[in-house]
Tab-separated table of C-alpha atoms and ligand atoms in Angstrom:
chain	number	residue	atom	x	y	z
W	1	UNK	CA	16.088	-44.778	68.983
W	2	UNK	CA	19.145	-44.727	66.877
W	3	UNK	CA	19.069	-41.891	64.547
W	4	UNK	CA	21.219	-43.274	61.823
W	5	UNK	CA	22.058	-46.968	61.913
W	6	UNK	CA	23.086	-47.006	58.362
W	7	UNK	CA	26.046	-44.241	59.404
W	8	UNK	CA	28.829	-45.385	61.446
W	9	UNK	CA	28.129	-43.742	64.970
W	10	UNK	CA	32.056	-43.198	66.087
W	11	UNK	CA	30.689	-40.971	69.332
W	12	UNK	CA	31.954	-37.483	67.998
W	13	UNK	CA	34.169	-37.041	71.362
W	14	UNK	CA	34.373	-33.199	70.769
W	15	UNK	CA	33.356	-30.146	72.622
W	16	UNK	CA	31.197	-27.139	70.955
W	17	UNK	CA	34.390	-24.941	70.572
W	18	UNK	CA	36.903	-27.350	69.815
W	19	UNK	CA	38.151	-27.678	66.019
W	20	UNK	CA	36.738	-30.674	64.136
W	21	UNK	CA	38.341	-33.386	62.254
W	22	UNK	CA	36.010	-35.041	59.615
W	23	UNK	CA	35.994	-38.449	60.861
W	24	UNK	CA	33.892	-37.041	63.519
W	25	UNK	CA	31.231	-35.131	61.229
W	26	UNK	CA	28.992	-37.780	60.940
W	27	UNK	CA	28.778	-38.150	64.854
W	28	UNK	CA	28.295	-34.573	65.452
W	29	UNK	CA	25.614	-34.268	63.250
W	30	UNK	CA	23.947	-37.036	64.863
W	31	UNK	CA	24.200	-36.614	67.881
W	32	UNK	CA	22.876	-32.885	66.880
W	33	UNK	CA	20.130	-33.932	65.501
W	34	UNK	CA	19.154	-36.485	68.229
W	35	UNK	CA	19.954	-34.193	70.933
W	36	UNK	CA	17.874	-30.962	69.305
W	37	UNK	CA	13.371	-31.234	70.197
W	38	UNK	CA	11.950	-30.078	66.888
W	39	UNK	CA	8.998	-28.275	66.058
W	40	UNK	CA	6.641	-30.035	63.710
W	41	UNK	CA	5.604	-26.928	61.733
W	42	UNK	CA	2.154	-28.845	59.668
W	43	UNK	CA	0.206	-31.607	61.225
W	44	UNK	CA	-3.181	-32.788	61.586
W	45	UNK	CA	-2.888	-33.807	65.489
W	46	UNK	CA	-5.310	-32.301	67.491
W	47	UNK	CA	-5.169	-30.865	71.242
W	48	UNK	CA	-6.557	-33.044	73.799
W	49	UNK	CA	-9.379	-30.635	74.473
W	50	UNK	CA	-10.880	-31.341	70.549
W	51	UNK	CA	-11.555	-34.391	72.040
W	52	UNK	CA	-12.363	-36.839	68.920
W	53	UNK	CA	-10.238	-35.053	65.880
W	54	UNK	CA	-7.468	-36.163	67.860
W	55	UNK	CA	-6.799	-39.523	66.126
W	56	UNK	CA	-4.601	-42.350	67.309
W	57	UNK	CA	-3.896	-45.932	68.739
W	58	UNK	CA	-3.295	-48.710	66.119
W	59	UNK	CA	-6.343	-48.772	64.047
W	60	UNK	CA	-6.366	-45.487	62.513
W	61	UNK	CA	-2.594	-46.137	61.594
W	62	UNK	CA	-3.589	-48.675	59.787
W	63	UNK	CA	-6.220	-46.808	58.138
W	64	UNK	CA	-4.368	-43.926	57.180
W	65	UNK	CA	-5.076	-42.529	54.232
W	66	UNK	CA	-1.408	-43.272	52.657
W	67	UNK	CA	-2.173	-46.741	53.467
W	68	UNK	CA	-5.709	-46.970	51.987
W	69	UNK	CA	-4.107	-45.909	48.401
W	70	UNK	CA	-1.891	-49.029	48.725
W	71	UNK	CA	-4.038	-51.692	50.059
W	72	UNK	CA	-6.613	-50.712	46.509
W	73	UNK	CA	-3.194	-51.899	44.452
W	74	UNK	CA	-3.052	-55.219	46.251
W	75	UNK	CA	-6.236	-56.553	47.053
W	76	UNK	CA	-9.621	-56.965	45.231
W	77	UNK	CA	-11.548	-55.291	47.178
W	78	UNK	CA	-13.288	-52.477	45.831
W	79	UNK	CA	-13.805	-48.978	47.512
W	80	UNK	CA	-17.467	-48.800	47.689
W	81	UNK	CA	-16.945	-52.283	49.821
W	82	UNK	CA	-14.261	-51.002	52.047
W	83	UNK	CA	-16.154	-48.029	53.612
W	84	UNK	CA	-18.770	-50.124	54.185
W	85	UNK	CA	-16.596	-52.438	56.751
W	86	UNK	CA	-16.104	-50.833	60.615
W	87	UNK	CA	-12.700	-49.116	61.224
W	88	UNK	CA	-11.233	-52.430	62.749
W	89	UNK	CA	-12.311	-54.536	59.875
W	90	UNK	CA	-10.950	-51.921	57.425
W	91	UNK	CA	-7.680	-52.122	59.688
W	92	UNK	CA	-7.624	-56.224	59.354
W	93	UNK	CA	-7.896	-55.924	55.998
W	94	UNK	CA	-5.313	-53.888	55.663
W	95	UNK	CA	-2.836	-55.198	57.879
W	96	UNK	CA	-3.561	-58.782	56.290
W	97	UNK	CA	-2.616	-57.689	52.819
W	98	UNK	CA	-0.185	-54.616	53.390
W	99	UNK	CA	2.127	-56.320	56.124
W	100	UNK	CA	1.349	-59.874	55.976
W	101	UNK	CA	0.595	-61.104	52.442
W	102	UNK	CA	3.040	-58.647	51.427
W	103	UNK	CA	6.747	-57.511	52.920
W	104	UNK	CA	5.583	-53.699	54.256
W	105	UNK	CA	8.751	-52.122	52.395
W	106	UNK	CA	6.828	-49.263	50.911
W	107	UNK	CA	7.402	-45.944	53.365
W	108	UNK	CA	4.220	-45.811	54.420
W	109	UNK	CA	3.543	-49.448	55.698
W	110	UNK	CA	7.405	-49.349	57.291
W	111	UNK	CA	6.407	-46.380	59.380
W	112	UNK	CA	3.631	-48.600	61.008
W	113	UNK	CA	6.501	-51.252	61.633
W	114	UNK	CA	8.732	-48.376	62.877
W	115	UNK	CA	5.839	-47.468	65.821
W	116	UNK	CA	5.015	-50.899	66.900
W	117	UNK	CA	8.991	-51.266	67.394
W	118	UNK	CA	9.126	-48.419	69.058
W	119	UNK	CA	6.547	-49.742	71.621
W	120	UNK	CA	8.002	-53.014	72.005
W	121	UNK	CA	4.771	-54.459	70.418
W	122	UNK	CA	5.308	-57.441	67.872
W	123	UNK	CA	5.618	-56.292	64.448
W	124	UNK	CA	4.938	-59.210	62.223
W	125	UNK	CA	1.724	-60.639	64.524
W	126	UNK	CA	-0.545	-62.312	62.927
W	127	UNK	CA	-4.073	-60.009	64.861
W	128	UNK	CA	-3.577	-56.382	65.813
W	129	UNK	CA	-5.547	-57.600	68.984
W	130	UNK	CA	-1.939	-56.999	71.199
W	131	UNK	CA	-1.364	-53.913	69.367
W	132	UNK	CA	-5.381	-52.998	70.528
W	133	UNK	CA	-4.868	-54.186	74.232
W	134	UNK	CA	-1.948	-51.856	74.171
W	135	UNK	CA	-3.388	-48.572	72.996
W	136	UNK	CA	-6.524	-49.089	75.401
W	137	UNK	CA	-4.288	-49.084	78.633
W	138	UNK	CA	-2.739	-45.712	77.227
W	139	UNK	CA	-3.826	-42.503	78.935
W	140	UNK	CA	-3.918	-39.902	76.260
W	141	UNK	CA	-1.738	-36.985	77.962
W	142	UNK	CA	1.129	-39.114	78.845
W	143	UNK	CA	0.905	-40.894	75.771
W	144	UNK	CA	1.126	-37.669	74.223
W	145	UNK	CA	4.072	-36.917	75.879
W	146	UNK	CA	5.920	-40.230	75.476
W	147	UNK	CA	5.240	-39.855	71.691
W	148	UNK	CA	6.845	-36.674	71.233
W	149	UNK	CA	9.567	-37.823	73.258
W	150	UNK	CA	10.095	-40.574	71.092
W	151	UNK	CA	9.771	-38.298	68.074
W	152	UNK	CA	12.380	-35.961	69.589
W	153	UNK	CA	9.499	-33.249	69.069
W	154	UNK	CA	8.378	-30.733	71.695
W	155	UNK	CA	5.383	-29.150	70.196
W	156	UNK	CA	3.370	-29.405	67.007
W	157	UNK	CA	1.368	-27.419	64.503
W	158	UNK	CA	-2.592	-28.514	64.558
W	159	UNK	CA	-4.770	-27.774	61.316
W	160	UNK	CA	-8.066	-25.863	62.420
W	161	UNK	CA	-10.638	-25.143	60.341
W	162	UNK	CA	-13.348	-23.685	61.941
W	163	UNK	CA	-15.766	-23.821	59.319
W	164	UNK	CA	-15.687	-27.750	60.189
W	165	UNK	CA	-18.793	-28.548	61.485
W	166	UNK	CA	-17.085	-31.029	64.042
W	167	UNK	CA	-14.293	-28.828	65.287
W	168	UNK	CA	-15.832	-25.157	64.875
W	169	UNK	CA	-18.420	-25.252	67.914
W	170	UNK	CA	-15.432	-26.705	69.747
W	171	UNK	CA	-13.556	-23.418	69.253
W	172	UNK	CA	-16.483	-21.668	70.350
W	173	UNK	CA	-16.492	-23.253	73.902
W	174	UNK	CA	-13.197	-21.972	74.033
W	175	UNK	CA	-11.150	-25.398	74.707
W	176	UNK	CA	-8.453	-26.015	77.292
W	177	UNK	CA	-5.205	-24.960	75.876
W	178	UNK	CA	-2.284	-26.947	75.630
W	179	UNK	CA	1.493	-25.471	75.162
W	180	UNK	CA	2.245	-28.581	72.825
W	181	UNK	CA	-0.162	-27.815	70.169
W	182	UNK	CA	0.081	-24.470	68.441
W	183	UNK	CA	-3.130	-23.353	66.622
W	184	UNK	CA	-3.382	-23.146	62.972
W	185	UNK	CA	-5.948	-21.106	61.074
W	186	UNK	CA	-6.937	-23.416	57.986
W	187	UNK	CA	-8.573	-21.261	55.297
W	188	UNK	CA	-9.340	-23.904	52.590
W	189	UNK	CA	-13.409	-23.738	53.097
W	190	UNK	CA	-12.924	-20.378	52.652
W	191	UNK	CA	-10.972	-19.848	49.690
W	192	UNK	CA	-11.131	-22.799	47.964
W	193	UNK	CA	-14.872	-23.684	48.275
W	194	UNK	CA	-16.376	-20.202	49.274
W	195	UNK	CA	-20.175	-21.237	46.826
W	196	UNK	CA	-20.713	-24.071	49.443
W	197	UNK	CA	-19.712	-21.860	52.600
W	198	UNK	CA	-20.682	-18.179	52.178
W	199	UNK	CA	-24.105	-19.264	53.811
W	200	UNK	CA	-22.213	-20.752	56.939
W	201	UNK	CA	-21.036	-17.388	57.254
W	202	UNK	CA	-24.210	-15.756	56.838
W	203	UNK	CA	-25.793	-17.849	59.115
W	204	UNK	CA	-23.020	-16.735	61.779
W	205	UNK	CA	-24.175	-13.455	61.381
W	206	UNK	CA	-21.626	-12.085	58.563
W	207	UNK	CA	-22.896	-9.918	55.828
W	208	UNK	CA	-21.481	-12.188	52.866
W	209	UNK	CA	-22.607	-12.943	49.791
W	210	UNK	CA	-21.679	-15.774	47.086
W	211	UNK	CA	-20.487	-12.999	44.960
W	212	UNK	CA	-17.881	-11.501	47.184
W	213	UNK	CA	-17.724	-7.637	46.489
W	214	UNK	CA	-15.992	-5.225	48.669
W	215	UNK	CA	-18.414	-4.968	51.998
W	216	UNK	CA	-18.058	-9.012	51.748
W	217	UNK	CA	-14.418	-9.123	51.879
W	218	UNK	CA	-14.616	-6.676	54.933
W	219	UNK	CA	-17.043	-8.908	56.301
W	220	UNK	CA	-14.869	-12.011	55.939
W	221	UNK	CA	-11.686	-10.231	57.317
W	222	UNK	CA	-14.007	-9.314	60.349
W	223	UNK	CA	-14.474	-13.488	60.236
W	224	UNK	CA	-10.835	-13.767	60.331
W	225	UNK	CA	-10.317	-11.469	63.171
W	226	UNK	CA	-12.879	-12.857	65.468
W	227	UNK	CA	-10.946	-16.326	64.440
W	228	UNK	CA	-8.217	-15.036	65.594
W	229	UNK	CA	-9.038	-13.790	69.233
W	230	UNK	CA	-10.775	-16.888	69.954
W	231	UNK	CA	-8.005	-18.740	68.488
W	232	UNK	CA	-4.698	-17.235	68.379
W	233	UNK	CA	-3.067	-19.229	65.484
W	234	UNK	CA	0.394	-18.946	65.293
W	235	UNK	CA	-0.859	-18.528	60.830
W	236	UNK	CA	-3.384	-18.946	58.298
W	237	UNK	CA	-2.574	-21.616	56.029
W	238	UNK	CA	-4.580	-22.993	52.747
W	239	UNK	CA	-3.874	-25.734	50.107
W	240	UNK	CA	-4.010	-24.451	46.603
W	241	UNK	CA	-4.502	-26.819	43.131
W	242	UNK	CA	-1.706	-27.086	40.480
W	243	UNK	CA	-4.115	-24.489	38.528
W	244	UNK	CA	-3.453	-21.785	41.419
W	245	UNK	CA	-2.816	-17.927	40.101
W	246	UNK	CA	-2.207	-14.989	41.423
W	247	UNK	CA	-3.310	-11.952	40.727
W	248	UNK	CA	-6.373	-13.604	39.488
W	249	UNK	CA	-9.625	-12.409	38.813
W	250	UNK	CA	-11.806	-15.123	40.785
W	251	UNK	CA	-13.728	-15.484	44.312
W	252	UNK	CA	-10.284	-16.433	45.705
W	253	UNK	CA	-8.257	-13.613	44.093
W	254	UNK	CA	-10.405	-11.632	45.646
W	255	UNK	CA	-10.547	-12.920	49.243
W	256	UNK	CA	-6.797	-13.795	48.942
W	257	UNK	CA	-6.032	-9.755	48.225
W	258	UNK	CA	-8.617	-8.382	50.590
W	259	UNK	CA	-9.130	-9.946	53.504
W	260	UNK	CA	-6.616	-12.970	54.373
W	261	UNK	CA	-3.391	-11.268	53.058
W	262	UNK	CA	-4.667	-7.792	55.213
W	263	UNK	CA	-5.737	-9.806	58.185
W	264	UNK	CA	-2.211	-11.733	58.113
W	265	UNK	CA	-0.414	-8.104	58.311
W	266	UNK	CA	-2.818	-6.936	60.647
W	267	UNK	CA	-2.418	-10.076	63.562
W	268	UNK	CA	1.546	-10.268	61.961
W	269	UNK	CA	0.899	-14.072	61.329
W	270	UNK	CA	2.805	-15.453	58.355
W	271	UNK	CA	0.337	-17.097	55.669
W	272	UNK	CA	1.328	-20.809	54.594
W	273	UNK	CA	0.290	-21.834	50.671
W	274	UNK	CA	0.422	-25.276	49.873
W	275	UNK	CA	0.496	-25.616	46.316
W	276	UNK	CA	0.418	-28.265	43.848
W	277	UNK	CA	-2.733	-30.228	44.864
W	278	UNK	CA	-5.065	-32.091	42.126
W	279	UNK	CA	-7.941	-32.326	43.775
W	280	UNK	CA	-10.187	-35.749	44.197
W	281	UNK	CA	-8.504	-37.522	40.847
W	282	UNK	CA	-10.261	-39.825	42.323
W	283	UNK	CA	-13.026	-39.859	44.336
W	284	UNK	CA	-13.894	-43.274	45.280
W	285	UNK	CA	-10.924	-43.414	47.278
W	286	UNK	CA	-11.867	-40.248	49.462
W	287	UNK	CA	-9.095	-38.476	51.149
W	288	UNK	CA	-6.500	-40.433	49.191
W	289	UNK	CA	-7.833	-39.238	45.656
W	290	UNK	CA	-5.893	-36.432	45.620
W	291	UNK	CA	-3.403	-36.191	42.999
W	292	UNK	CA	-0.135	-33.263	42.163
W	293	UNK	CA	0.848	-31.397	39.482
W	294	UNK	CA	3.129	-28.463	38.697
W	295	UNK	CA	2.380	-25.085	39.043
W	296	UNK	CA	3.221	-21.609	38.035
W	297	UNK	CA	4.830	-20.880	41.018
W	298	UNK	CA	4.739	-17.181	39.519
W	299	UNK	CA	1.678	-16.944	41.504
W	300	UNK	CA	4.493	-16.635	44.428
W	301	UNK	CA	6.030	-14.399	42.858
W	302	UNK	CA	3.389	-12.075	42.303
W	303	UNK	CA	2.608	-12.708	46.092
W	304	UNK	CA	5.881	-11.818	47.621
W	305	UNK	CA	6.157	-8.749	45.881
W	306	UNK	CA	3.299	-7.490	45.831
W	307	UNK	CA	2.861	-8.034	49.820
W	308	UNK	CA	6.757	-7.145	50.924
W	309	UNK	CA	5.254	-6.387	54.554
W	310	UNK	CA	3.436	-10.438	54.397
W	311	UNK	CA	5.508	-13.102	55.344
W	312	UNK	CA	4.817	-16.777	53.298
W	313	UNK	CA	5.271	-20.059	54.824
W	314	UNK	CA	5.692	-22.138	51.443
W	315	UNK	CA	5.112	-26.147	50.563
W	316	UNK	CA	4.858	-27.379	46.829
W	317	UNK	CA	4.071	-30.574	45.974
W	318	UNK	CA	5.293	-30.975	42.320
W	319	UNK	CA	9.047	-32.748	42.803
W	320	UNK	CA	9.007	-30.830	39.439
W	321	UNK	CA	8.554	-27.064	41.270
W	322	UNK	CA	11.260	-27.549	43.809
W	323	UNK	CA	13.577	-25.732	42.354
W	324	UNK	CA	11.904	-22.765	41.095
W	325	UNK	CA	11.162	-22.693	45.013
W	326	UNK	CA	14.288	-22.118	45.814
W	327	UNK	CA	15.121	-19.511	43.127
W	328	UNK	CA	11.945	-17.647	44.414
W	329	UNK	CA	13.483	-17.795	48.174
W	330	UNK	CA	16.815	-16.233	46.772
W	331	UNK	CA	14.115	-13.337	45.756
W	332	UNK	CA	12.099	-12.901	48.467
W	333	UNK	CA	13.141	-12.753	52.482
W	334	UNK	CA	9.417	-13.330	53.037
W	335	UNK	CA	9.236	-16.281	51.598
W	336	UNK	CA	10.013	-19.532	53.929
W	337	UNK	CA	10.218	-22.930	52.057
W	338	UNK	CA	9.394	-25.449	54.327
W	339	UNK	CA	8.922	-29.024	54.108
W	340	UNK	CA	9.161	-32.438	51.612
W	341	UNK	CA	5.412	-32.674	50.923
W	342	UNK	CA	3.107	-35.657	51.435
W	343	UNK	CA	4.060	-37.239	47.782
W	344	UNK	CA	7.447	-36.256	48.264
W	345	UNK	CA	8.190	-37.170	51.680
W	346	UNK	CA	9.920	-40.520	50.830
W	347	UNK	CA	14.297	-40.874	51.029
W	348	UNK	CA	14.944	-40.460	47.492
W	349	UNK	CA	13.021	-37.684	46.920
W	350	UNK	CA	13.559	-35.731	50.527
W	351	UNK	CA	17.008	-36.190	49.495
W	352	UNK	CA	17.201	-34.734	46.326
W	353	UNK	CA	15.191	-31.792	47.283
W	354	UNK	CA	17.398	-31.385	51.085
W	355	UNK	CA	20.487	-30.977	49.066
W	356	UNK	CA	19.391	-28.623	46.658
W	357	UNK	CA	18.067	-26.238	49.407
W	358	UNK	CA	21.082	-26.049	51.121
W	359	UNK	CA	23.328	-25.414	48.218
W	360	UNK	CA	20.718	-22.633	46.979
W	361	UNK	CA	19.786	-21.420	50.634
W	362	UNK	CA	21.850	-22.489	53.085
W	363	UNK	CA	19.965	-23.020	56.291
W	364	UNK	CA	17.451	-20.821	55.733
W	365	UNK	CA	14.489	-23.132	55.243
W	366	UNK	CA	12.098	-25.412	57.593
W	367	UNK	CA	13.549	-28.936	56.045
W	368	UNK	CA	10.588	-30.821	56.829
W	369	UNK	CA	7.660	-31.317	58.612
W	370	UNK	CA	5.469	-34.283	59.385
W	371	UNK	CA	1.951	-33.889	58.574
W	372	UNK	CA	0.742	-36.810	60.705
W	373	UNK	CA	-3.026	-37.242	61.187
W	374	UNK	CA	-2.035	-40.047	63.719
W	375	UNK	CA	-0.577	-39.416	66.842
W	376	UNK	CA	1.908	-42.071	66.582
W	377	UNK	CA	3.168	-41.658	63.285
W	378	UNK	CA	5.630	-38.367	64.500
W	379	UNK	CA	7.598	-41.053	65.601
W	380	UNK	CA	8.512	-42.576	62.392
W	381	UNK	CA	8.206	-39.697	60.447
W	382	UNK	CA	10.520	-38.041	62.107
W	383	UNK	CA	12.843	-40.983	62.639
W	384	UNK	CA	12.954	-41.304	58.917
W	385	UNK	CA	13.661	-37.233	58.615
W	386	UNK	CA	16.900	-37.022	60.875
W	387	UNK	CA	17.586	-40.942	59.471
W	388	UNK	CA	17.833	-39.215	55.807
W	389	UNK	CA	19.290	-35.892	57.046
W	390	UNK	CA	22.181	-36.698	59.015
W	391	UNK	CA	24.145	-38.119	56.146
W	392	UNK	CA	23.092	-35.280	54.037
W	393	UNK	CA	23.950	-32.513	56.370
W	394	UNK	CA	27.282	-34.586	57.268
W	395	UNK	CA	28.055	-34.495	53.270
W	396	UNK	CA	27.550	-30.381	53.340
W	397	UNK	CA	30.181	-30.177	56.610
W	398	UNK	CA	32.838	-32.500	55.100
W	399	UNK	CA	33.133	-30.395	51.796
W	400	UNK	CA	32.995	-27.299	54.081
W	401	UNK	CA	36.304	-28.242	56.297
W	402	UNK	CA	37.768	-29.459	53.329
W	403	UNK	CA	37.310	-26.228	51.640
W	404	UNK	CA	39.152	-24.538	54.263
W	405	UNK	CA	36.441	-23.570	57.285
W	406	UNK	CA	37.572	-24.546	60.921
W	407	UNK	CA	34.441	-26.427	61.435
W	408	UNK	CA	33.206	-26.357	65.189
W	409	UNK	CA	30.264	-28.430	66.895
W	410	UNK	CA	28.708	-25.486	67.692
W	411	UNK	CA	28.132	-24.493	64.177
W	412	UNK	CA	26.392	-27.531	63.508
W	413	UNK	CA	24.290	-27.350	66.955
W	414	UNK	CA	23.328	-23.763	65.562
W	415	UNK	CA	22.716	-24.638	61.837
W	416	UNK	CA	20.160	-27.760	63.274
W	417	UNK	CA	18.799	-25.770	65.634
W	418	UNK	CA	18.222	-22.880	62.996
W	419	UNK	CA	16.527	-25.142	60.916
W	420	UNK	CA	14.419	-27.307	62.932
W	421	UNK	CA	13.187	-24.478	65.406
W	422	UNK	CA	14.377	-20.939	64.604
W	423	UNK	CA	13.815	-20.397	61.184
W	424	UNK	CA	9.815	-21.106	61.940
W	425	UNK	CA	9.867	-19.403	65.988
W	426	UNK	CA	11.558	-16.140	64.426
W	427	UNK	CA	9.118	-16.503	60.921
W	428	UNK	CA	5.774	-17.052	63.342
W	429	UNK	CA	6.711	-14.829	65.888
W	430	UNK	CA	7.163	-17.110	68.272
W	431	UNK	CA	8.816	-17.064	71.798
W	432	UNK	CA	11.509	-19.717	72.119
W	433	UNK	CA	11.532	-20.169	75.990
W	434	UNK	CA	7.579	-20.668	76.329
W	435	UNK	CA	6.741	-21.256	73.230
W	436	UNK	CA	4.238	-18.295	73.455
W	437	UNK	CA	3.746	-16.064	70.830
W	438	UNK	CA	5.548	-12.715	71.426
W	439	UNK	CA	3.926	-9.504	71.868
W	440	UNK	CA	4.493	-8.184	68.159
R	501	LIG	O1	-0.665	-35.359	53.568
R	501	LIG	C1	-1.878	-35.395	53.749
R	501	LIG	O2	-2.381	-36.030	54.689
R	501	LIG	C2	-2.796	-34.723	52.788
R	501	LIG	O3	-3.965	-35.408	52.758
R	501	LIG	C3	-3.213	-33.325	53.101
R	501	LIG	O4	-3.777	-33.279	54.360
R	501	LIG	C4	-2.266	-32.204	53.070
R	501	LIG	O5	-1.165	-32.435	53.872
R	501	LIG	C5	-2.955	-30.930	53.492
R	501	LIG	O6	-2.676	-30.406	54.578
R	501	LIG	O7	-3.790	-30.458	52.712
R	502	LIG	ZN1	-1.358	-31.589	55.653
């Protein structure tokens, strides 16, 4: 997998210590980038052990939710008549109009070109049936690990909510753990939607109400805590709307300030907000109704300081907030940016926002991240992230040597390694050999 084809590869020929020369920039930070395993800080991949959430294989790539949006601009069809089809159908239909009625240029429909080519399979066949035959013959753990090999990825964040009814008596059994997958406690039921799931609680045998007062918040922080034994996420995370305040006088206010910022201090997790989501614009379309706009990313502000001991994993998904994020990072040590977010993760925009965090912050943010709900797609997505990167990161070096720095391969190896793996192990607590999370 070539990591940059649109960069001349001249191999770098230089040890760690030795001075650089910029003709070999672009190499180094190739190679860098190619040689470091990243971890994939958000992603909706699932553990082996939780069985069905786990989704992959060629028909759900096709039906991802990114790709759904796209095929209701090009064909006829109508959503109420799409869910009614099977998954294959759905994926026919799809692949017929997307990739074969239709060049797939968009981002979305070239990352499904990217993963057949990166199987060897054919990627402008007229049936998916070889892509099919394929997928069937894979066993799941090796595929697992082929994947992330491809992907140059050794472990990934999950998303678990265990208020799903699916994936919450799973957690219960206690599932087999696997060292690739790091837990993720996924709060949104909770604070986003607490009228239709206060009685879940209740019915678990927590003294909640739908009003939350005082004993309730203790009662959901109790929640959180028995979440996190069975668990052990390396954080909490939630999505927030465009509309999302802080302090704020509301059921989520008040669970935010008394029970999931506490319980964060007390199991020393760091709490991700994504913000900037407009929920179900539209509907019809399910999961890909959602919508952004920009926020007052004071609520941030208000966070940061107000919790100085809390540390804040942070995604926004307004291009239009990006900056601000940035400022606010200057502010606050425990705040993280990570990330080019769902709309935003697409070249021109990853590279806009890329360059303006390292100007404002150096290397001390989580660049991306590749929130795949498909097995498969890490390989693209993060083919496309080191793809965009390496020129970017090359660009930073070159005015940095000419400005007078004896530049050295190990400076990039450390910056890309900061970036990609230590800037989120040190943030989550995490312990780089074993990927365990340390004792503190
Ligand atoms: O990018 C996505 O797939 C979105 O639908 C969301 O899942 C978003 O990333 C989220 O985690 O809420
Ligand atoms: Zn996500």
């Amino acid at each position: 997998m070539s990591t940059a084809p649109n960069e001349t590869a001249t191999p770098s020929a230089n040890t760690n210590n030795d001075l650089m020369v910029a003709e070999q920039i672009s190499a180094t930070v190739q190679e860098e980038l190619q040689g470091t395993q990243f971890i994939d800080v958000h992603t909706h991949l699932f553990m082996p052990s939780l069985g069905k959430l786990g989704l992959w294989g060629i028909d759900e790539l096709i039906t991802y939710h990114y790709l759904e949006a796209e095929l209701f601009r090009s064909s006829p069809i109508k959503p109420d008549a799409y869910w009614h089809l099977t998954k294959q159908e759905q994926a026919d239909l799809i692949w017929r109009t997307l990739f074969l009625e239709n060049p797939p240029v968009s981002e979305a429909t070239r990352g499904v070109v990217a993963v057949l080519e990166a199987f060897g399979l054919e990627t402008r066949a007229n049936s998916l049936q070889a892509a099919r035959d394929f997928f069937s013959r894979q066993e799941l753990s090796s595929h697992i690990r082929r994947v992330f090999k491809l992907a140059g990825i050794s472990e990934v964040a999950m998303t678990n909510d265990p208020l799903d009814p699916d994936e919450g008596p799973t957690w219960e059994r206690g599932p087999e753990r696997d060292p690739q997958f790091h837990p993720v406690l996924r709060l949104d039921r909770i604070l986003n939607k607490w009228d239709e799931h206060w009685s879940v609680l209740a019915a678990k045998g927590y003294r909640v109400e739908r009003a939350v007062n005082d004993a309730s918040a203790n009662e959901i922080r109790r929640f959180l805590a028995d979440c996190y034994a069975r668990m052990q996420p390396v954080y909490m995370a939630c999505s927030l709307p465009d509309t999302f305040e802080y302090p704020e006088q509301s059921t989520r206010g008040h669970i935010l300030k008394d029970a999931v910022v506490p319980a964060c201090r007390e199991f020393n997790i760091p709490l991700s907000l994504m913000i900037g989501v407009r929920y179900q614009v539209n509907p019809s379309i399910r999961l890909a109704g959602d919508a952004s706009g920009k926020a007052d990313l004071r609520a941030l502000e208000h966070l940061c300081a107000s919790f100085p001991e809390n540390r804040f994993l942070t995604s926004v998904l307004s291009r239009e907030n990006q900056h601000e994020l940035c400022v606010y990072a200057r502010k606050f040590s425990n705040l993280l940016p990570f990330g080019c977010w769902w709309f935003l993760n697409n070249p021109s925009v990853v590279e806009e926002i890329t360059r303006e965090r390292v100007e404002m912050l150096g290397t001390t943010f989580i660049p991306q991240h590749s929130d795949a709900r498909i097995l498969e797609q890490v390989i693209y997505k993060w083919r496309n992230t080191r793809r965009i990167m390496a020129p970017i990161f090359a660009n930073h070096y070159r005015l940095l040597l000419e400005d007078g720095w004896p530049l050295t391969r190990a400076d990039i190896k450390q910056d890309i390694k900061r970036m990609f793996r230590s800037n989120f192990e040190r943030f989550a607590g995490l312990n780089s050999s074993h990927g365990q999370r340390s004792a503190n």
